[in-house]
PDB file of C-alpha atoms in Angstrom:
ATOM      1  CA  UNK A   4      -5.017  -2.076  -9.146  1.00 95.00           C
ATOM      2  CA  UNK A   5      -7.294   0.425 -10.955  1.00 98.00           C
ATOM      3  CA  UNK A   6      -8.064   0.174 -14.289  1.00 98.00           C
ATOM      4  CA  UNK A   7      -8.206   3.554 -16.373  1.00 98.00           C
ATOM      5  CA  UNK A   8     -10.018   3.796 -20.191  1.00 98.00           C
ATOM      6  CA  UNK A   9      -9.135   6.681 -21.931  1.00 97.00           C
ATOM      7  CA  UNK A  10     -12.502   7.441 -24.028  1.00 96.00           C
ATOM      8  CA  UNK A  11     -12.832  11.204 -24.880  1.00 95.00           C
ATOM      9  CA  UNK A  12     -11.404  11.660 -27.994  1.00 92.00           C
ATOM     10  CA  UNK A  13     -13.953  12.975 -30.764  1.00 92.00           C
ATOM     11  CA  UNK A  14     -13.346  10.864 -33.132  1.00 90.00           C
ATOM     12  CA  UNK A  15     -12.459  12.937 -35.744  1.00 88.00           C
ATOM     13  CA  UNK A  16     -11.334  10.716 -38.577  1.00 89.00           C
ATOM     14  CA  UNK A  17     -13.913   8.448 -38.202  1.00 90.00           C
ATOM     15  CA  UNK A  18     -16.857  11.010 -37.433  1.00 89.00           C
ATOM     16  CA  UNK A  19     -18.560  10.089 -34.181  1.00 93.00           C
ATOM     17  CA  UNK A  20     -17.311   9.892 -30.523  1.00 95.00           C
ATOM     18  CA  UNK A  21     -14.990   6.522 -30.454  1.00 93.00           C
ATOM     19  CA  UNK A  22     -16.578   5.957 -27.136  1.00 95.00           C
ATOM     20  CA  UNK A  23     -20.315   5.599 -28.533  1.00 96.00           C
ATOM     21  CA  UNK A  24     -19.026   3.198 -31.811  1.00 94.00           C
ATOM     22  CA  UNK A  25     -20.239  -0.731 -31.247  1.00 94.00           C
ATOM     23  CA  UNK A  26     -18.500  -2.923 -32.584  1.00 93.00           C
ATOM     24  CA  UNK A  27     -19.809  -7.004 -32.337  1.00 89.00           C
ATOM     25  CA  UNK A  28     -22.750  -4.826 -30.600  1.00 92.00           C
ATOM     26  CA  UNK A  29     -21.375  -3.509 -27.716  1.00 95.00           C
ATOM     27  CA  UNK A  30     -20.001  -0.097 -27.552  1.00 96.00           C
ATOM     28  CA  UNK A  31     -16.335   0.618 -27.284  1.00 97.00           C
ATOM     29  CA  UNK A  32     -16.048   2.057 -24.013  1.00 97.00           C
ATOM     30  CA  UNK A  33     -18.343  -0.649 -22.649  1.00 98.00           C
ATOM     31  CA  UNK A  34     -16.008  -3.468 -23.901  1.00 97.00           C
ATOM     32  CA  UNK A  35     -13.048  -1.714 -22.826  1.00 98.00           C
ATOM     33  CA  UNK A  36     -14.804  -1.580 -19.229  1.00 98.00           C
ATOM     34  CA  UNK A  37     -15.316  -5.225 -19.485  1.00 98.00           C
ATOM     35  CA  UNK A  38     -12.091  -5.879 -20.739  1.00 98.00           C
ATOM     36  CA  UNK A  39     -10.558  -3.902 -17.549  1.00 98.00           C
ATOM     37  CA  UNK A  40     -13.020  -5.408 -15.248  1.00 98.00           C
ATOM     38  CA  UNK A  41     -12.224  -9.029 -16.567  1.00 98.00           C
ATOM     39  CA  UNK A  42      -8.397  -8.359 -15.776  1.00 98.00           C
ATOM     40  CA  UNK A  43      -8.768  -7.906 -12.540  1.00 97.00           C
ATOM     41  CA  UNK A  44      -8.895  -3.961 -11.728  1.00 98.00           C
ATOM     42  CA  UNK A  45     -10.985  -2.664  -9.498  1.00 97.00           C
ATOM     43  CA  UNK A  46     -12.406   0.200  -9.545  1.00 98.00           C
ATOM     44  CA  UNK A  47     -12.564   0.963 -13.250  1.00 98.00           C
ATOM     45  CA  UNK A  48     -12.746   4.912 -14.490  1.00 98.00           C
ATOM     46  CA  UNK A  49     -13.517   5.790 -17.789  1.00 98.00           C
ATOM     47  CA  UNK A  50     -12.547   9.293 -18.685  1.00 98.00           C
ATOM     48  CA  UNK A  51     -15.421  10.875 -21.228  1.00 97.00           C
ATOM     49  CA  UNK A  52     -15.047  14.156 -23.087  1.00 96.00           C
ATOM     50  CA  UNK A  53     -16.483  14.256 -26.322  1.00 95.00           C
ATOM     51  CA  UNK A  54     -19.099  12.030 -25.942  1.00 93.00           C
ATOM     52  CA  UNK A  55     -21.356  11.956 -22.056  1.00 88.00           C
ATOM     53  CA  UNK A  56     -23.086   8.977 -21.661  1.00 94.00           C
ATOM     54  CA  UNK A  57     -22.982   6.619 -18.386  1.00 94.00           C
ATOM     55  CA  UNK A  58     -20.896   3.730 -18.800  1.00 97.00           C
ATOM     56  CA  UNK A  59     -22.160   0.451 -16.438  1.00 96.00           C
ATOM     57  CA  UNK A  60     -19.582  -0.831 -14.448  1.00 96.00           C
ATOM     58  CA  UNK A  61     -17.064   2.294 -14.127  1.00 98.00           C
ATOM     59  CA  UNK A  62     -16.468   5.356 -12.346  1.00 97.00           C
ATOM     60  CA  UNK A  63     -16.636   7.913 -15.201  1.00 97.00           C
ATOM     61  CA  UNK A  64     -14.737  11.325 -15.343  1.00 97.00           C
ATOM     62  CA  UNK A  65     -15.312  13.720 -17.329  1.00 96.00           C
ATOM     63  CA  UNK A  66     -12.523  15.846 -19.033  1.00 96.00           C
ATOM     64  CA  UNK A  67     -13.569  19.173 -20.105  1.00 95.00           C
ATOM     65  CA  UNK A  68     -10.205  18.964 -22.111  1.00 94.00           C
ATOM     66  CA  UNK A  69     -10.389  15.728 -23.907  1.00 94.00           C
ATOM     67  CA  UNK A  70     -10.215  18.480 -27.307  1.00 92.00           C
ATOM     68  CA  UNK A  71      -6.227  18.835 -26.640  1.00 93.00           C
ATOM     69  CA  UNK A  72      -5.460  15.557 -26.605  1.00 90.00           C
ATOM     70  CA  UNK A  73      -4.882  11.844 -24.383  1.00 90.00           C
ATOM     71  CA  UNK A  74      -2.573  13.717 -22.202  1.00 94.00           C
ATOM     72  CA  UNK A  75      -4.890  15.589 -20.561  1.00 94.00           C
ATOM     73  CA  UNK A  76      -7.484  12.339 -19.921  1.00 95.00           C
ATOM     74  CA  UNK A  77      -4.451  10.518 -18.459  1.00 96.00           C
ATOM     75  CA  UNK A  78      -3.639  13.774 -15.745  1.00 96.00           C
ATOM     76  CA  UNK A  79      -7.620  13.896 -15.534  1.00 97.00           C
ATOM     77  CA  UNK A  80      -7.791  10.076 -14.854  1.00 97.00           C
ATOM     78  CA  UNK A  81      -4.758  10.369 -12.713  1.00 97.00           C
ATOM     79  CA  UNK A  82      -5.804  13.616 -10.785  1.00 97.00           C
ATOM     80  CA  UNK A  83      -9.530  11.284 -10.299  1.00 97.00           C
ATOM     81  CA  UNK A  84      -7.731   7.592  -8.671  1.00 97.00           C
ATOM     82  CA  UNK A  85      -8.932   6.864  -5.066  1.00 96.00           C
ATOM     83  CA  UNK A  86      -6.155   7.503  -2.504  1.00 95.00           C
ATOM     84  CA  UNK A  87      -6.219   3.522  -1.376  1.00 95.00           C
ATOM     85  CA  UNK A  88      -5.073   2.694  -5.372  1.00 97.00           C
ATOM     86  CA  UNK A  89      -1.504   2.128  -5.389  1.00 96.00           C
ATOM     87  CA  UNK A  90      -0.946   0.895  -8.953  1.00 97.00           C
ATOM     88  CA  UNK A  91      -2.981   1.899 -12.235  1.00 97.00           C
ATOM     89  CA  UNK A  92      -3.529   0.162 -15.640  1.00 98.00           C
ATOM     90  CA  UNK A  93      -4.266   2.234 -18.938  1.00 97.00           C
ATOM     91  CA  UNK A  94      -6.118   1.523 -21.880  1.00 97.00           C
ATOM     92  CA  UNK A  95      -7.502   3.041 -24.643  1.00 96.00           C
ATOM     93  CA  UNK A  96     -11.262   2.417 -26.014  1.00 96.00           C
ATOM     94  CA  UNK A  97     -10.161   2.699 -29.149  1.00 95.00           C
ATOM     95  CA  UNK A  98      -7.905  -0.607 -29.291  1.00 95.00           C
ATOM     96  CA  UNK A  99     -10.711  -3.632 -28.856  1.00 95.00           C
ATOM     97  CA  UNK A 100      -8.349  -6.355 -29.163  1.00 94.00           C
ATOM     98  CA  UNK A 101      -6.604  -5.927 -26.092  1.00 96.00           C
ATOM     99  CA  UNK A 102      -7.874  -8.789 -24.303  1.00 96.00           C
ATOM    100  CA  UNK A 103      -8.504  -9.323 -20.672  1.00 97.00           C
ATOM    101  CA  UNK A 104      -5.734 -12.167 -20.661  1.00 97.00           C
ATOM    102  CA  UNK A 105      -3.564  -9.092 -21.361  1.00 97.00           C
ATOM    103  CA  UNK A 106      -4.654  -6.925 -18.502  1.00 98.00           C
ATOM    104  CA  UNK A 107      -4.293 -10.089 -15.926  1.00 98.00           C
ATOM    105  CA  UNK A 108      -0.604 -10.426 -17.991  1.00 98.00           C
ATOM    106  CA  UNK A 109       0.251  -7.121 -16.393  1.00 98.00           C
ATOM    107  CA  UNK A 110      -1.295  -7.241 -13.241  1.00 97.00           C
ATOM    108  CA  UNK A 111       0.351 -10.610 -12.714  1.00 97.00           C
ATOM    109  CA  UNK A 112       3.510  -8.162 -13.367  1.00 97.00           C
ATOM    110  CA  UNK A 113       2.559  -5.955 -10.554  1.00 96.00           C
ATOM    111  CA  UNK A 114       1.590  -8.752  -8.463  1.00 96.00           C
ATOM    112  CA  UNK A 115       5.572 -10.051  -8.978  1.00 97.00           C
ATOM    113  CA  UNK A 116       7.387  -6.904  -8.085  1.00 97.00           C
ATOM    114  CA  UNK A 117       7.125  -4.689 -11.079  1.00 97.00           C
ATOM    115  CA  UNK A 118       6.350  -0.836 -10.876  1.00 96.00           C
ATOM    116  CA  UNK A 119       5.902  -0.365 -13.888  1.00 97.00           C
ATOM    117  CA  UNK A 120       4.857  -2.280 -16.828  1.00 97.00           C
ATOM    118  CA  UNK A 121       4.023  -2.379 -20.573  1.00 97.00           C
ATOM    119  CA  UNK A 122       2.483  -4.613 -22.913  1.00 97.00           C
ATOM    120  CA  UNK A 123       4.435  -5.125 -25.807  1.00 97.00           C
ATOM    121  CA  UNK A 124       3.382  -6.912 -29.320  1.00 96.00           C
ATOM    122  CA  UNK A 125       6.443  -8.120 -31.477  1.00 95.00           C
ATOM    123  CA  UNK A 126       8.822  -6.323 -28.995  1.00 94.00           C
ATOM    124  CA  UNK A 127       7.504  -2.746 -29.713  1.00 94.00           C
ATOM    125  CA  UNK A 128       5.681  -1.641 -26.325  1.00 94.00           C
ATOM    126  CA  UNK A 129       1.975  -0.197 -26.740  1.00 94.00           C
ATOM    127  CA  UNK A 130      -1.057  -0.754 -24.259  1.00 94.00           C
ATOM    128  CA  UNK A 131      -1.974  -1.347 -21.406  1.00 97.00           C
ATOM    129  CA  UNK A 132       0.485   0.704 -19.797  1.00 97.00           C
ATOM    130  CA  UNK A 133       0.523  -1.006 -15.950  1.00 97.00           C
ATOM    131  CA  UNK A 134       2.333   2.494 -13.157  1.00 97.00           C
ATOM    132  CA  UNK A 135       2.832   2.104  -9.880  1.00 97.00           C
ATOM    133  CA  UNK A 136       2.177   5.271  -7.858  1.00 97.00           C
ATOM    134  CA  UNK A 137       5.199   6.964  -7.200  1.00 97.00           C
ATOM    135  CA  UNK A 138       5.720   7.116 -10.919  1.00 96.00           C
ATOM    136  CA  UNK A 139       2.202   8.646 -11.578  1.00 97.00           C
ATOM    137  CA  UNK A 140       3.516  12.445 -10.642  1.00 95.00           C
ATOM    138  CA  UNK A 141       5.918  11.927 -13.461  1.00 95.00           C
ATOM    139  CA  UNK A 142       3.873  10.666 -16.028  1.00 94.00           C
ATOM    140  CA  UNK A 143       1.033  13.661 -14.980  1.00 93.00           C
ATOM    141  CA  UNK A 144       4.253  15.788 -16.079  1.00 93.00           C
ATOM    142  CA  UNK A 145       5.003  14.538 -19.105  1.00 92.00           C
ATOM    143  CA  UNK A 146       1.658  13.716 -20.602  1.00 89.00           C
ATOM    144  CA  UNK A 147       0.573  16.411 -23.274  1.00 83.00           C
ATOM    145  CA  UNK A 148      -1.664  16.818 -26.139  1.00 80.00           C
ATOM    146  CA  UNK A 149      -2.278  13.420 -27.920  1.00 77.00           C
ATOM    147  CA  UNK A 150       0.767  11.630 -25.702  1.00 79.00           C
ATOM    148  CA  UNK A 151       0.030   9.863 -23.005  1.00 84.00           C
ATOM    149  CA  UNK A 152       2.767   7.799 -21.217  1.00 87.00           C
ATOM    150  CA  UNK A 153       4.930   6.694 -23.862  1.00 87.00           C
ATOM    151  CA  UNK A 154       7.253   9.379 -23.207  1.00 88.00           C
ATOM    152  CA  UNK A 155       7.698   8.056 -19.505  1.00 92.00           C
ATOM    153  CA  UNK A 156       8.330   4.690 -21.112  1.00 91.00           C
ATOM    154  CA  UNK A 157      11.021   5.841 -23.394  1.00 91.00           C
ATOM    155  CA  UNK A 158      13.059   7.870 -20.284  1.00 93.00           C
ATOM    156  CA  UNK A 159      12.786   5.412 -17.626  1.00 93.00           C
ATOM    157  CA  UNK A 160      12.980   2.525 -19.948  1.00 94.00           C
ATOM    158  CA  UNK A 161      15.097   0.905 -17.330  1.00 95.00           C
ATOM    159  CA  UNK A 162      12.214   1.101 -14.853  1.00 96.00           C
ATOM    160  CA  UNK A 163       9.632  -1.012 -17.247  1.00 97.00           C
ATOM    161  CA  UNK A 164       8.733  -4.309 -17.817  1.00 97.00           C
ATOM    162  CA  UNK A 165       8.138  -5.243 -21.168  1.00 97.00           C
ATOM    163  CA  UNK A 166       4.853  -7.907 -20.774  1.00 98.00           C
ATOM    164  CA  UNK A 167       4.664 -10.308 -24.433  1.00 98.00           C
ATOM    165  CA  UNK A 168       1.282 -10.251 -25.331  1.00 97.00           C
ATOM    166  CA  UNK A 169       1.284 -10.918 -28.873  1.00 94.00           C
ATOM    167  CA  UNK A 170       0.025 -14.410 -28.413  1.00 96.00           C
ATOM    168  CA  UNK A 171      -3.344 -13.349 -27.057  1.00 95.00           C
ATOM    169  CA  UNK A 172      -3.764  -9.594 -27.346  1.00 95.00           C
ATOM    170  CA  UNK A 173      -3.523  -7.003 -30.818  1.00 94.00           C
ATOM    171  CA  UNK A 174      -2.945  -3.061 -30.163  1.00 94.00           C
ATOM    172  CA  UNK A 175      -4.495  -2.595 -33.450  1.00 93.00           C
ATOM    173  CA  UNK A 176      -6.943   0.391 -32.952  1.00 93.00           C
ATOM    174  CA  UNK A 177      -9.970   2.343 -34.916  1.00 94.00           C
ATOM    175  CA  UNK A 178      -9.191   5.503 -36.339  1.00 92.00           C
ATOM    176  CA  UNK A 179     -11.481   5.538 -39.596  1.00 93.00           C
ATOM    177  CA  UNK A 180     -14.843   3.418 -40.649  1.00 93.00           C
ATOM    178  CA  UNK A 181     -12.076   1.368 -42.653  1.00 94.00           C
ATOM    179  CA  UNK A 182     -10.644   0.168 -39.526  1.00 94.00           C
ATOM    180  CA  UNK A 183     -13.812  -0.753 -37.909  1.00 94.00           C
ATOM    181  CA  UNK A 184     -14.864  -2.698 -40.791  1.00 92.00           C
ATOM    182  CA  UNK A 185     -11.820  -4.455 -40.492  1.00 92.00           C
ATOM    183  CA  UNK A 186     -11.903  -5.309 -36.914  1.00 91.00           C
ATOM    184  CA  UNK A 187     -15.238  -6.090 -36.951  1.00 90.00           C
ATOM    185  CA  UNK A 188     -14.204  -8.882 -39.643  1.00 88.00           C
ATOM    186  CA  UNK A 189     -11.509  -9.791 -37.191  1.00 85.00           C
ATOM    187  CA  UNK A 190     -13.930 -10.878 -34.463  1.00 83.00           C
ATOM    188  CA  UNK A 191     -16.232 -12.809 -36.456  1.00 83.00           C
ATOM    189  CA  UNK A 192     -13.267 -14.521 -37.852  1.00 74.00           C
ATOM    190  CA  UNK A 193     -13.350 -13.584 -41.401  1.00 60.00           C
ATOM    191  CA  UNK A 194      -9.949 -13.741 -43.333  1.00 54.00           C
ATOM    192  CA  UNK A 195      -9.312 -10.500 -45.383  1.00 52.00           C
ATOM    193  CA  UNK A 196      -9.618 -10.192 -49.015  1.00 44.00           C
TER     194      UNK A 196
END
């Protein structure tokens, strides 16, 4: 299985590249490359856009794109996965506390039958998104600007398997300075306010 990081965005609310922010020291798309790596997938790609910098440990692809949205870095992420990958996981740089117990929650899915996967946090489904191949040529289809495969998820429902991961994962994400101060308070264990 394949692990895929969406990283192109721009960043726009929070001013910067997400890609490039650290956060405990270690940039975003490098943790999320960990994170992916530690799960289990192999080979890891990283799709760039806004921000080009080389990212240890993945395959990156760059999509000249990234400016209309996630869609277009899942089809480029999609159009870039080796023939011999038959099953892909995707996550976003932007959510650090996805964990790599989550990843190896879903591959363990995969690994027991399922073709498609989601992790889901108080019963509401959010990422890592786990597809087998024969649904990526739908997905492709219905990704567009800032949607990536939720609406897959929501038509062919019946096709997914919801993974609990509230116990040991958070989809919370970093969309303004706000949220990374937050976050960062998060990892070092700091109760809020």
């Amino acid at each position: 299985m394949a692990g895929l990081l969406l990283a192109a965005g721009s960043g726009s609310r929070l001013g910067r590249p997400k890609a490039l922010v650290e956060l405990g020291g270690e940039r975003l798309v490098d943790r999320g490359v960990r994170t992916l790596t530690d799960g289990g997938c192999v080979p890891v790609l990283a799709v760039l856009g806004a921000a080009d910098t080389t990212v240890p440990g993945a395959l990156t692809v760059h999509n000249p794109d990234w400016a209309t949205g996630m869609g277009s870095s899942l089809r480029a992420g999609i159009d870039a996965m080796p023939d011999t990958v038959d099953a892909l996981l995707v996550a976003l740089a932007d959510q650090p506390l996805v964990t790599a117990e989550a990843v190896r929650r879903l591959v363990e899915a995969f690994e027991l039958g399922a073709r498609a996967a989601v992790a889901t946090y108080n019963g509401n489904p959010r990422n890592p998104v786990m597809l087998g191949r024969e649904h990526w040529s739908t997905v492709y289809s219905m990704a567009e600007q800032d949607v990536g495969a939720r609406p897959f998820l929501r038509a062919y429902s019946h096709l997914v398997t919801a993974v609990a991961c509230d116990d040991i994962a958070s989809p919370e994400d970093i969309d303004t300075e706000e949220d990374l101060a937050r976050l960062t308070d998060m990892l070092r264990g700091v109760q809020p306010g």
